[in-house]
Amino acid sequence: MDAFTAGLLQRIRATESDLTRARETGDDFLAEVEEAELDDLRRLAAEHGVEVGAQRV
């Protein structure tokens, strides 16, 4: 796995975790921000042929 792929997957995992935490604490604004970031990261992954795996959030 190259550095780009590893970094992208790590950012996706971190954003998924941040989104879960925002939802658990009831921070709707932060949840929306994290959802948008996650959408962007998944789009970037798809554009570069990086398989993200199962949707956890």
XYZ file of C-alpha atoms in Angstrom:
57
model
C 0.000 0.000 0.000
C 1.424 3.361 -0.965
C 1.558 6.407 1.296
C -1.351 8.152 -0.474
C -3.677 5.181 0.025
C -2.625 4.622 3.620
C -3.051 8.297 4.457
C -6.432 8.507 2.779
C -7.731 5.425 4.579
C -6.441 6.769 7.887
C -8.200 10.105 7.300
C -11.432 8.259 6.479
C -11.217 6.216 9.697
C -10.501 9.339 11.756
C -13.397 11.227 10.159
C -15.753 8.302 10.746
C -14.717 8.320 14.398
C -15.198 12.085 14.655
C -18.638 11.782 13.038
C -19.693 9.093 15.485
C -18.519 11.214 18.413
C -20.371 14.279 17.086
C -23.576 12.286 16.736
C -23.210 10.772 20.209
C -22.775 14.196 21.794
C -25.653 15.706 19.826
C -23.479 18.228 17.982
C -25.532 18.508 14.801
C -23.353 21.181 13.212
C -20.156 19.199 13.709
C -21.888 16.052 12.450
C -22.804 17.866 9.225
C -19.232 19.090 8.819
C -17.847 15.583 9.360
C -20.395 14.056 6.957
C -19.319 16.502 4.252
C -15.652 15.729 4.914
C -16.369 11.998 4.768
C -18.234 12.406 1.476
C -15.258 14.306 0.026
C -12.769 11.676 1.217
C -14.857 8.811 -0.175
C -15.195 10.641 -3.506
C -11.430 11.143 -3.598
C -10.903 7.462 -2.821
C -13.272 6.426 -5.611
C -11.544 8.737 -8.096
C -8.224 7.066 -7.314
C -9.491 3.484 -7.190
C -9.016 3.127 -3.440
C -11.446 0.639 -1.906
C -12.787 1.989 1.349
C -14.645 -1.126 2.480
C -17.822 -1.400 4.496
C -19.597 1.749 5.546
C -19.258 1.992 9.325
C -21.200 5.180 9.862
